[in-house]
Amino acid sequence: MKLYTIESGNFKLDGGAMFGVVPKSIWNRTNPADESNLIDMAARCLLVEEGNRLTLIDTGMGNKQNEKFFGYYSMWGDHSLDKSLAAHGFSRDDVTDVFLTHLHFDHVGGAIQWNNNKTGYEPAFKNAHFWTNDNHWDWATKPNAREKASFLPENILPMQESGQLKFITRPESGDFIAQSELGFGIHFADGHTEKQMLPHITHNGKTFVFVADLLPTAGHIPLPYVMGYDTRPLLTMDEKSKFLSEAADNGWYLVLEHDAHNEVITVQHTDKGVRLKEVFKAADILI
């Protein structure tokens, strides 16, 4: 097995929205805001190469939305999904599976693209299956008012229309399956959105967890630091408490999807609760 981070593009979001009730004077120490109160964000994906299977975990925003849409997110840097795949010797056509932690636009947008004459949409990975779970699919295709702007039909429905959509088998009880159809474990979390999926990948004696929006950045480790975007913030706190305690106990390596400056971290128990232990460059720890 080999693991690679895939940088699909950087953007910015309002720091207050990203930290909810936590005052700016506190979160600004770890995630400094610019003059517009925006903080740096990444759309970091993870590529898993094992045998004949090449699995991409999340896809970033993609590039099919209009200029007005991207103007809301202050895109910066020169990363792109295609350039990052090519840097590791791959193209979209090599990808056999696209695993989606959840279907918000910044995680799934790159899965679908315009067709050649821009009259409709098609899968951006023509040889891949797209993996979600049935509960989250229902949640995304019949969205609540709070999340409707994050679940864009053009990002989601073409996966089903193409016949390439697959559903992960969820556990009958509990929130973890040790081995999914894709060969890695999955932790389910409901605070951010219904049945978000966090991959647990064992590699070279280490456990890597792609934490998606349960832990957007290293600055979100303290339990009350919960995004304003979460649908059930009190549940997020409970889920984070359990997850971070296990991560500290077991020495898990946490791959951060949205932290533009910290790629992989570990955490530890302290007298103030679980806190940051070490920060790693992905290239130094993954392969």
mmCIF file of C-alpha atoms in Angstrom:
data_model
loop_
_atom_site.group_PDB
_atom_site.id
_atom_site.type_symbol
_atom_site.label_atom_id
_atom_site.label_comp_id
_atom_site.label_asym_id
_atom_site.label_seq_id
_atom_site.Cartn_x
_atom_site.Cartn_y
_atom_site.Cartn_z
ATOM 1 C CA MET A 1 0.000 0.000 0.000
ATOM 2 C CA LYS A 2 1.019 3.591 -0.664
ATOM 3 C CA LEU A 3 -0.692 6.779 0.535
ATOM 4 C CA TYR A 4 -0.463 10.218 -1.053
ATOM 5 C CA THR A 5 -2.077 13.538 -0.199
ATOM 6 C CA ILE A 6 -3.766 15.200 -3.168
ATOM 7 C CA GLU A 7 -4.049 18.983 -2.926
ATOM 8 C CA SER A 8 -7.122 19.991 -4.922
ATOM 9 C CA GLY A 9 -7.043 23.730 -4.157
ATOM 10 C CA ASN A 10 -6.934 26.273 -1.346
ATOM 11 C CA PHE A 11 -9.672 28.700 -0.373
ATOM 12 C CA LYS A 12 -10.768 30.935 2.503
ATOM 13 C CA LEU A 13 -13.756 30.920 4.855
ATOM 14 C CA ASP A 14 -15.048 33.246 7.538
ATOM 15 C CA GLY A 15 -13.186 32.509 10.767
ATOM 16 C CA GLY A 16 -16.235 33.163 12.927
ATOM 17 C CA ALA A 17 -18.266 30.593 10.992
ATOM 18 C CA MET A 18 -15.425 28.096 11.299
ATOM 19 C CA PHE A 19 -15.193 28.438 15.089
ATOM 20 C CA GLY A 20 -18.795 29.046 16.149
ATOM 21 C CA VAL A 21 -19.096 30.528 19.634
ATOM 22 C CA VAL A 22 -15.335 30.722 20.281
ATOM 23 C CA PRO A 23 -14.164 34.376 20.352
ATOM 24 C CA LYS A 24 -11.878 35.594 17.590
ATOM 25 C CA SER A 25 -9.282 36.688 20.158
ATOM 26 C CA ILE A 26 -8.784 32.993 20.933
ATOM 27 C CA TRP A 27 -9.080 31.213 17.546
ATOM 28 C CA ASN A 28 -7.033 33.903 15.789
ATOM 29 C CA ARG A 29 -3.935 32.620 17.626
ATOM 30 C CA THR A 30 -3.962 29.323 15.719
ATOM 31 C CA ASN A 31 -5.874 30.302 12.566
ATOM 32 C CA PRO A 32 -5.032 33.959 11.877
ATOM 33 C CA ALA A 33 -7.615 35.877 9.861
ATOM 34 C CA ASP A 34 -6.997 38.440 7.144
ATOM 35 C CA GLU A 35 -8.554 41.917 7.018
ATOM 36 C CA SER A 36 -11.836 40.395 5.825
ATOM 37 C CA ASN A 37 -11.937 37.944 8.744
ATOM 38 C CA LEU A 38 -11.164 35.034 6.393
ATOM 39 C CA ILE A 39 -8.883 32.145 7.354
ATOM 40 C CA ASP A 40 -6.797 29.882 5.125
ATOM 41 C CA MET A 41 -8.388 26.564 4.186
ATOM 42 C CA ALA A 42 -7.249 23.550 2.170
ATOM 43 C CA ALA A 43 -9.170 20.956 0.192
ATOM 44 C CA ARG A 44 -6.716 18.129 0.826
ATOM 45 C CA CYS A 45 -7.702 14.695 -0.458
ATOM 46 C CA LEU A 46 -6.055 11.326 0.145
ATOM 47 C CA LEU A 47 -5.089 8.759 -2.479
ATOM 48 C CA VAL A 48 -4.771 5.090 -1.493
ATOM 49 C CA GLU A 49 -2.864 2.795 -3.851
ATOM 50 C CA GLU A 50 -3.219 -0.897 -3.099
ATOM 51 C CA GLY A 51 -2.862 -3.628 -5.712
ATOM 52 C CA ASN A 52 -5.062 -2.834 -8.696
ATOM 53 C CA ARG A 53 -7.227 -0.448 -6.698
ATOM 54 C CA LEU A 54 -6.608 3.305 -6.601
ATOM 55 C CA THR A 55 -9.003 5.029 -4.208
ATOM 56 C CA LEU A 56 -9.367 8.800 -3.988
ATOM 57 C CA ILE A 57 -10.879 10.058 -0.736
ATOM 58 C CA ASP A 58 -12.841 13.276 -1.429
ATOM 59 C CA THR A 59 -12.364 15.475 -4.495
ATOM 60 C CA GLY A 60 -12.398 19.153 -3.480
ATOM 61 C CA MET A 61 -14.651 21.780 -5.068
ATOM 62 C CA GLY A 62 -13.928 21.000 -8.696
ATOM 63 C CA ASN A 63 -13.954 23.728 -11.337
ATOM 64 C CA LYS A 64 -17.391 23.674 -12.960
ATOM 65 C CA GLN A 65 -19.080 26.399 -10.890
ATOM 66 C CA ASN A 66 -19.210 29.964 -12.158
ATOM 67 C CA GLU A 67 -16.963 32.881 -11.258
ATOM 68 C CA LYS A 68 -19.513 34.291 -8.813
ATOM 69 C CA PHE A 69 -19.600 31.020 -6.881
ATOM 70 C CA PHE A 70 -15.825 30.790 -6.527
ATOM 71 C CA GLY A 71 -15.712 34.482 -5.636
ATOM 72 C CA TYR A 72 -17.351 33.632 -2.315
ATOM 73 C CA TYR A 73 -14.401 31.422 -1.372
ATOM 74 C CA SER A 74 -11.359 33.558 -2.268
ATOM 75 C CA MET A 75 -9.429 30.780 -4.011
ATOM 76 C CA TRP A 76 -5.654 31.053 -3.653
ATOM 77 C CA GLY A 77 -2.513 29.139 -4.555
ATOM 78 C CA ASP A 78 -1.816 26.998 -7.616
ATOM 79 C CA HIS A 79 -2.937 23.553 -6.450
ATOM 80 C CA SER A 80 -5.299 21.474 -8.566
ATOM 81 C CA LEU A 81 -6.507 17.902 -8.397
ATOM 82 C CA ASP A 82 -5.085 17.040 -11.825
ATOM 83 C CA LYS A 83 -1.662 18.552 -11.111
ATOM 84 C CA SER A 84 -1.463 16.793 -7.768
ATOM 85 C CA LEU A 85 -2.439 13.416 -9.239
ATOM 86 C CA ALA A 86 0.133 13.890 -12.025
ATOM 87 C CA ALA A 87 2.854 14.693 -9.489
ATOM 88 C CA HIS A 88 2.427 11.143 -8.180
ATOM 89 C CA GLY A 89 2.258 9.601 -11.656
ATOM 90 C CA PHE A 90 -1.526 9.239 -11.956
ATOM 91 C CA SER A 91 -4.467 10.683 -13.855
ATOM 92 C CA ARG A 92 -8.215 10.699 -13.238
ATOM 93 C CA ASP A 93 -8.613 7.678 -15.510
ATOM 94 C CA ASP A 94 -6.434 5.591 -13.165
ATOM 95 C CA VAL A 95 -8.781 6.078 -10.216
ATOM 96 C CA THR A 96 -10.931 3.000 -9.577
ATOM 97 C CA ASP A 97 -12.889 4.275 -6.569
ATOM 98 C CA VAL A 98 -13.883 7.686 -5.206
ATOM 99 C CA PHE A 99 -14.785 7.537 -1.521
ATOM 100 C CA LEU A 100 -16.759 10.561 -0.331
ATOM 101 C CA THR A 101 -16.689 11.398 3.369
ATOM 102 C CA HIS A 102 -19.879 13.385 2.762
ATOM 103 C CA LEU A 103 -21.537 15.248 -0.087
ATOM 104 C CA HIS A 104 -20.968 18.924 0.769
ATOM 105 C CA PHE A 105 -19.724 20.825 -2.282
ATOM 106 C CA ASP A 106 -16.147 21.283 -1.018
ATOM 107 C CA HIS A 107 -15.759 17.502 -0.703
ATOM 108 C CA VAL A 108 -17.655 16.236 -3.751
ATOM 109 C CA GLY A 109 -17.520 19.046 -6.342
ATOM 110 C CA GLY A 110 -14.548 17.543 -8.156
ATOM 111 C CA ALA A 111 -16.367 14.241 -8.711
ATOM 112 C CA ILE A 112 -18.545 15.712 -11.478
ATOM 113 C CA GLN A 113 -17.582 17.887 -14.439
ATOM 114 C CA TRP A 114 -19.162 19.495 -17.493
ATOM 115 C CA ASN A 115 -19.497 17.253 -20.530
ATOM 116 C CA ASN A 116 -17.574 18.182 -23.691
ATOM 117 C CA ASN A 117 -20.125 20.655 -25.068
ATOM 118 C CA LYS A 118 -21.160 21.989 -21.638
ATOM 119 C CA THR A 119 -24.768 20.936 -22.065
ATOM 120 C CA GLY A 120 -24.791 18.719 -19.008
ATOM 121 C CA TYR A 121 -22.682 16.948 -16.405
ATOM 122 C CA GLU A 122 -20.719 13.717 -16.311
ATOM 123 C CA PRO A 123 -18.455 11.875 -13.858
ATOM 124 C CA ALA A 124 -14.950 13.320 -13.722
ATOM 125 C CA PHE A 125 -13.622 9.798 -13.020
ATOM 126 C CA LYS A 126 -15.017 7.660 -15.813
ATOM 127 C CA ASN A 127 -13.544 4.381 -14.548
ATOM 128 C CA ALA A 128 -14.430 4.770 -10.873
ATOM 129 C CA HIS A 129 -17.217 3.798 -8.534
ATOM 130 C CA PHE A 130 -18.449 6.585 -6.236
ATOM 131 C CA TRP A 131 -18.974 5.509 -2.613
ATOM 132 C CA THR A 132 -21.310 7.059 -0.042
ATOM 133 C CA ASN A 133 -23.876 5.493 2.322
ATOM 134 C CA ASP A 134 -27.646 5.283 1.977
ATOM 135 C CA ASN A 135 -28.485 7.419 5.020
ATOM 136 C CA HIS A 136 -26.250 10.250 3.904
ATOM 137 C CA TRP A 137 -27.456 9.972 0.301
ATOM 138 C CA ASP A 138 -31.065 10.442 1.439
ATOM 139 C CA TRP A 139 -29.972 13.337 3.660
ATOM 140 C CA ALA A 140 -28.173 15.054 0.763
ATOM 141 C CA THR A 141 -30.789 14.497 -1.941
ATOM 142 C CA LYS A 142 -33.623 15.698 0.327
ATOM 143 C CA PRO A 143 -31.696 18.451 2.102
ATOM 144 C CA ASN A 144 -32.767 20.437 5.131
ATOM 145 C CA ALA A 145 -32.859 24.218 4.814
ATOM 146 C CA ARG A 146 -29.639 24.628 6.805
ATOM 147 C CA GLU A 147 -27.548 22.469 4.474
ATOM 148 C CA LYS A 148 -29.333 22.992 1.148
ATOM 149 C CA ALA A 149 -26.705 25.413 -0.139
ATOM 150 C CA SER A 150 -23.981 22.825 0.523
ATOM 151 C CA PHE A 151 -25.720 19.921 -1.252
ATOM 152 C CA LEU A 152 -25.684 20.974 -4.900
ATOM 153 C CA PRO A 153 -27.691 18.621 -7.169
ATOM 154 C CA GLU A 154 -25.203 18.969 -10.030
ATOM 155 C CA ASN A 155 -22.492 17.543 -7.735
ATOM 156 C CA ILE A 156 -24.558 14.593 -6.568
ATOM 157 C CA LEU A 157 -27.257 13.309 -8.918
ATOM 158 C CA PRO A 158 -24.981 12.588 -11.938
ATOM 159 C CA MET A 159 -23.209 9.922 -9.866
ATOM 160 C CA GLN A 160 -26.463 7.973 -9.647
ATOM 161 C CA GLU A 161 -27.481 8.721 -13.228
ATOM 162 C CA SER A 162 -24.162 7.336 -14.487
ATOM 163 C CA GLY A 163 -24.676 3.985 -12.757
ATOM 164 C CA GLN A 164 -21.357 4.425 -10.926
ATOM 165 C CA LEU A 165 -22.824 5.045 -7.452
ATOM 166 C CA LYS A 166 -22.233 2.500 -4.666
ATOM 167 C CA PHE A 167 -23.295 2.432 -1.010
ATOM 168 C CA ILE A 168 -21.057 1.420 1.884
ATOM 169 C CA THR A 169 -22.611 -1.226 4.124
ATOM 170 C CA ARG A 170 -23.111 0.416 7.524
ATOM 171 C CA PRO A 171 -22.890 -1.372 10.873
ATOM 172 C CA GLU A 172 -26.146 -2.587 12.393
ATOM 173 C CA SER A 173 -25.052 -1.019 15.665
ATOM 174 C CA GLY A 174 -22.204 1.213 16.767
ATOM 175 C CA ASP A 175 -20.347 3.812 14.744
ATOM 176 C CA PHE A 176 -17.389 1.852 13.362
ATOM 177 C CA ILE A 177 -16.750 -0.922 10.859
ATOM 178 C CA ALA A 178 -13.312 -2.525 10.914
ATOM 179 C CA GLN A 179 -13.197 -3.287 7.200
ATOM 180 C CA SER A 180 -15.393 -1.826 4.486
ATOM 181 C CA GLU A 181 -15.823 -2.875 0.871
ATOM 182 C CA LEU A 182 -12.774 -0.704 0.109
ATOM 183 C CA GLY A 183 -10.510 -2.557 2.524
ATOM 184 C CA PHE A 184 -10.237 0.048 5.289
ATOM 185 C CA GLY A 185 -12.167 0.817 8.450
ATOM 186 C CA ILE A 186 -14.772 3.569 8.631
ATOM 187 C CA HIS A 187 -15.900 5.663 11.584
ATOM 188 C CA PHE A 188 -19.361 7.240 11.239
ATOM 189 C CA ALA A 189 -20.094 10.655 12.772
ATOM 190 C CA ASP A 190 -23.374 12.603 12.792
ATOM 191 C CA GLY A 191 -22.606 15.988 14.357
ATOM 192 C CA HIS A 192 -21.480 17.822 11.228
ATOM 193 C CA THR A 193 -23.932 16.098 8.909
ATOM 194 C CA GLU A 194 -25.757 12.775 8.826
ATOM 195 C CA LYS A 195 -23.420 9.750 8.594
ATOM 196 C CA GLN A 196 -20.167 11.473 7.675
ATOM 197 C CA MET A 197 -17.535 8.763 7.100
ATOM 198 C CA LEU A 198 -13.935 8.907 8.356
ATOM 199 C CA PRO A 199 -11.578 6.312 6.819
ATOM 200 C CA HIS A 200 -9.193 4.443 9.159
ATOM 201 C CA ILE A 201 -6.234 3.090 7.166
ATOM 202 C CA THR A 202 -3.555 0.799 8.611
ATOM 203 C CA HIS A 203 -0.214 1.243 6.867
ATOM 204 C CA ASN A 204 3.343 0.371 7.943
ATOM 205 C CA GLY A 205 2.217 -0.325 11.490
ATOM 206 C CA LYS A 206 0.475 3.031 11.840
ATOM 207 C CA THR A 207 -3.208 4.005 11.778
ATOM 208 C CA PHE A 208 -4.034 7.017 9.615
ATOM 209 C CA VAL A 209 -7.464 8.599 9.986
ATOM 210 C CA PHE A 210 -8.742 11.047 7.379
ATOM 211 C CA VAL A 211 -10.738 13.264 9.728
ATOM 212 C CA ALA A 212 -12.715 15.353 7.184
ATOM 213 C CA ASP A 213 -15.002 17.816 9.009
ATOM 214 C CA LEU A 214 -14.955 16.210 12.451
ATOM 215 C CA LEU A 215 -11.640 18.042 12.919
ATOM 216 C CA PRO A 216 -11.217 20.648 10.147
ATOM 217 C CA THR A 217 -7.895 22.079 11.377
ATOM 218 C CA ALA A 218 -5.410 21.568 14.198
ATOM 219 C CA GLY A 219 -6.909 24.682 15.770
ATOM 220 C CA HIS A 220 -10.195 22.817 16.293
ATOM 221 C CA ILE A 221 -8.843 20.265 18.787
ATOM 222 C CA PRO A 222 -10.344 21.807 21.984
ATOM 223 C CA LEU A 223 -13.844 20.386 22.386
ATOM 224 C CA PRO A 224 -15.876 23.652 22.279
ATOM 225 C CA TYR A 225 -14.183 24.676 19.017
ATOM 226 C CA VAL A 226 -17.016 23.548 16.739
ATOM 227 C CA MET A 227 -17.932 24.956 13.336
ATOM 228 C CA GLY A 228 -21.036 27.050 12.904
ATOM 229 C CA TYR A 229 -21.764 24.809 9.900
ATOM 230 C CA ASP A 230 -22.387 21.718 12.050
ATOM 231 C CA THR A 231 -26.012 20.624 12.176
ATOM 232 C CA ARG A 232 -25.713 19.136 15.686
ATOM 233 C CA PRO A 233 -22.888 20.987 17.479
ATOM 234 C CA LEU A 234 -23.437 19.366 20.886
ATOM 235 C CA LEU A 235 -23.202 15.949 19.255
ATOM 236 C CA THR A 236 -20.009 17.031 17.497
ATOM 237 C CA MET A 237 -18.502 17.805 20.913
ATOM 238 C CA ASP A 238 -19.369 14.331 22.191
ATOM 239 C CA GLU A 239 -18.033 12.690 19.026
ATOM 240 C CA LYS A 240 -14.815 14.710 19.144
ATOM 241 C CA SER A 241 -14.290 13.872 22.815
ATOM 242 C CA LYS A 242 -14.520 10.137 22.183
ATOM 243 C CA PHE A 243 -12.554 10.229 18.941
ATOM 244 C CA LEU A 244 -9.687 12.402 20.193
ATOM 245 C CA SER A 245 -9.339 10.346 23.352
ATOM 246 C CA GLU A 246 -9.005 7.186 21.233
ATOM 247 C CA ALA A 247 -6.580 8.960 18.899
ATOM 248 C CA ALA A 248 -4.372 9.939 21.846
ATOM 249 C CA ASP A 249 -4.598 6.483 23.443
ATOM 250 C CA ASN A 250 -3.716 4.672 20.222
ATOM 251 C CA GLY A 251 -1.278 7.085 18.613
ATOM 252 C CA TRP A 252 -3.359 7.621 15.487
ATOM 253 C CA TYR A 253 -2.060 9.918 12.745
ATOM 254 C CA LEU A 254 -4.769 12.373 11.741
ATOM 255 C CA VAL A 255 -4.793 13.569 8.125
ATOM 256 C CA LEU A 256 -6.322 17.057 8.066
ATOM 257 C CA GLU A 257 -8.464 17.874 5.044
ATOM 258 C CA HIS A 258 -8.982 21.586 5.631
ATOM 259 C CA ASP A 259 -5.839 22.764 7.429
ATOM 260 C CA ALA A 260 -3.777 24.666 4.847
ATOM 261 C CA HIS A 261 -0.651 24.642 7.017
ATOM 262 C CA ASN A 262 -0.725 21.364 8.978
ATOM 263 C CA GLU A 263 -1.062 18.171 6.958
ATOM 264 C CA VAL A 264 -0.826 15.305 9.476
ATOM 265 C CA ILE A 265 -0.901 15.528 13.272
ATOM 266 C CA THR A 266 -0.924 13.421 16.412
ATOM 267 C CA VAL A 267 -2.595 14.344 19.712
ATOM 268 C CA GLN A 268 -1.921 13.639 23.373
ATOM 269 C CA HIS A 269 -3.663 13.754 26.744
ATOM 270 C CA THR A 270 -2.814 16.789 28.897
ATOM 271 C CA ASP A 271 -4.208 18.307 32.082
ATOM 272 C CA LYS A 272 -6.279 20.593 29.809
ATOM 273 C CA GLY A 273 -7.690 17.696 27.800
ATOM 274 C CA VAL A 274 -6.488 16.308 24.480
ATOM 275 C CA ARG A 275 -4.126 18.678 22.720
ATOM 276 C CA LEU A 276 -1.768 18.766 19.738
ATOM 277 C CA LYS A 277 1.336 16.573 20.048
ATOM 278 C CA GLU A 278 3.264 16.571 16.747
ATOM 279 C CA VAL A 279 2.873 17.917 13.216
ATOM 280 C CA PHE A 280 4.163 16.064 10.157
ATOM 281 C CA LYS A 281 4.558 16.725 6.472
ATOM 282 C CA ALA A 282 2.516 14.118 4.652
ATOM 283 C CA ALA A 283 5.418 13.103 2.416
ATOM 284 C CA ASP A 284 7.530 12.312 5.488
ATOM 285 C CA ILE A 285 5.004 10.086 7.281
ATOM 286 C CA LEU A 286 2.557 8.545 4.796
ATOM 287 C CA ILE A 287 4.685 6.427 2.445
#
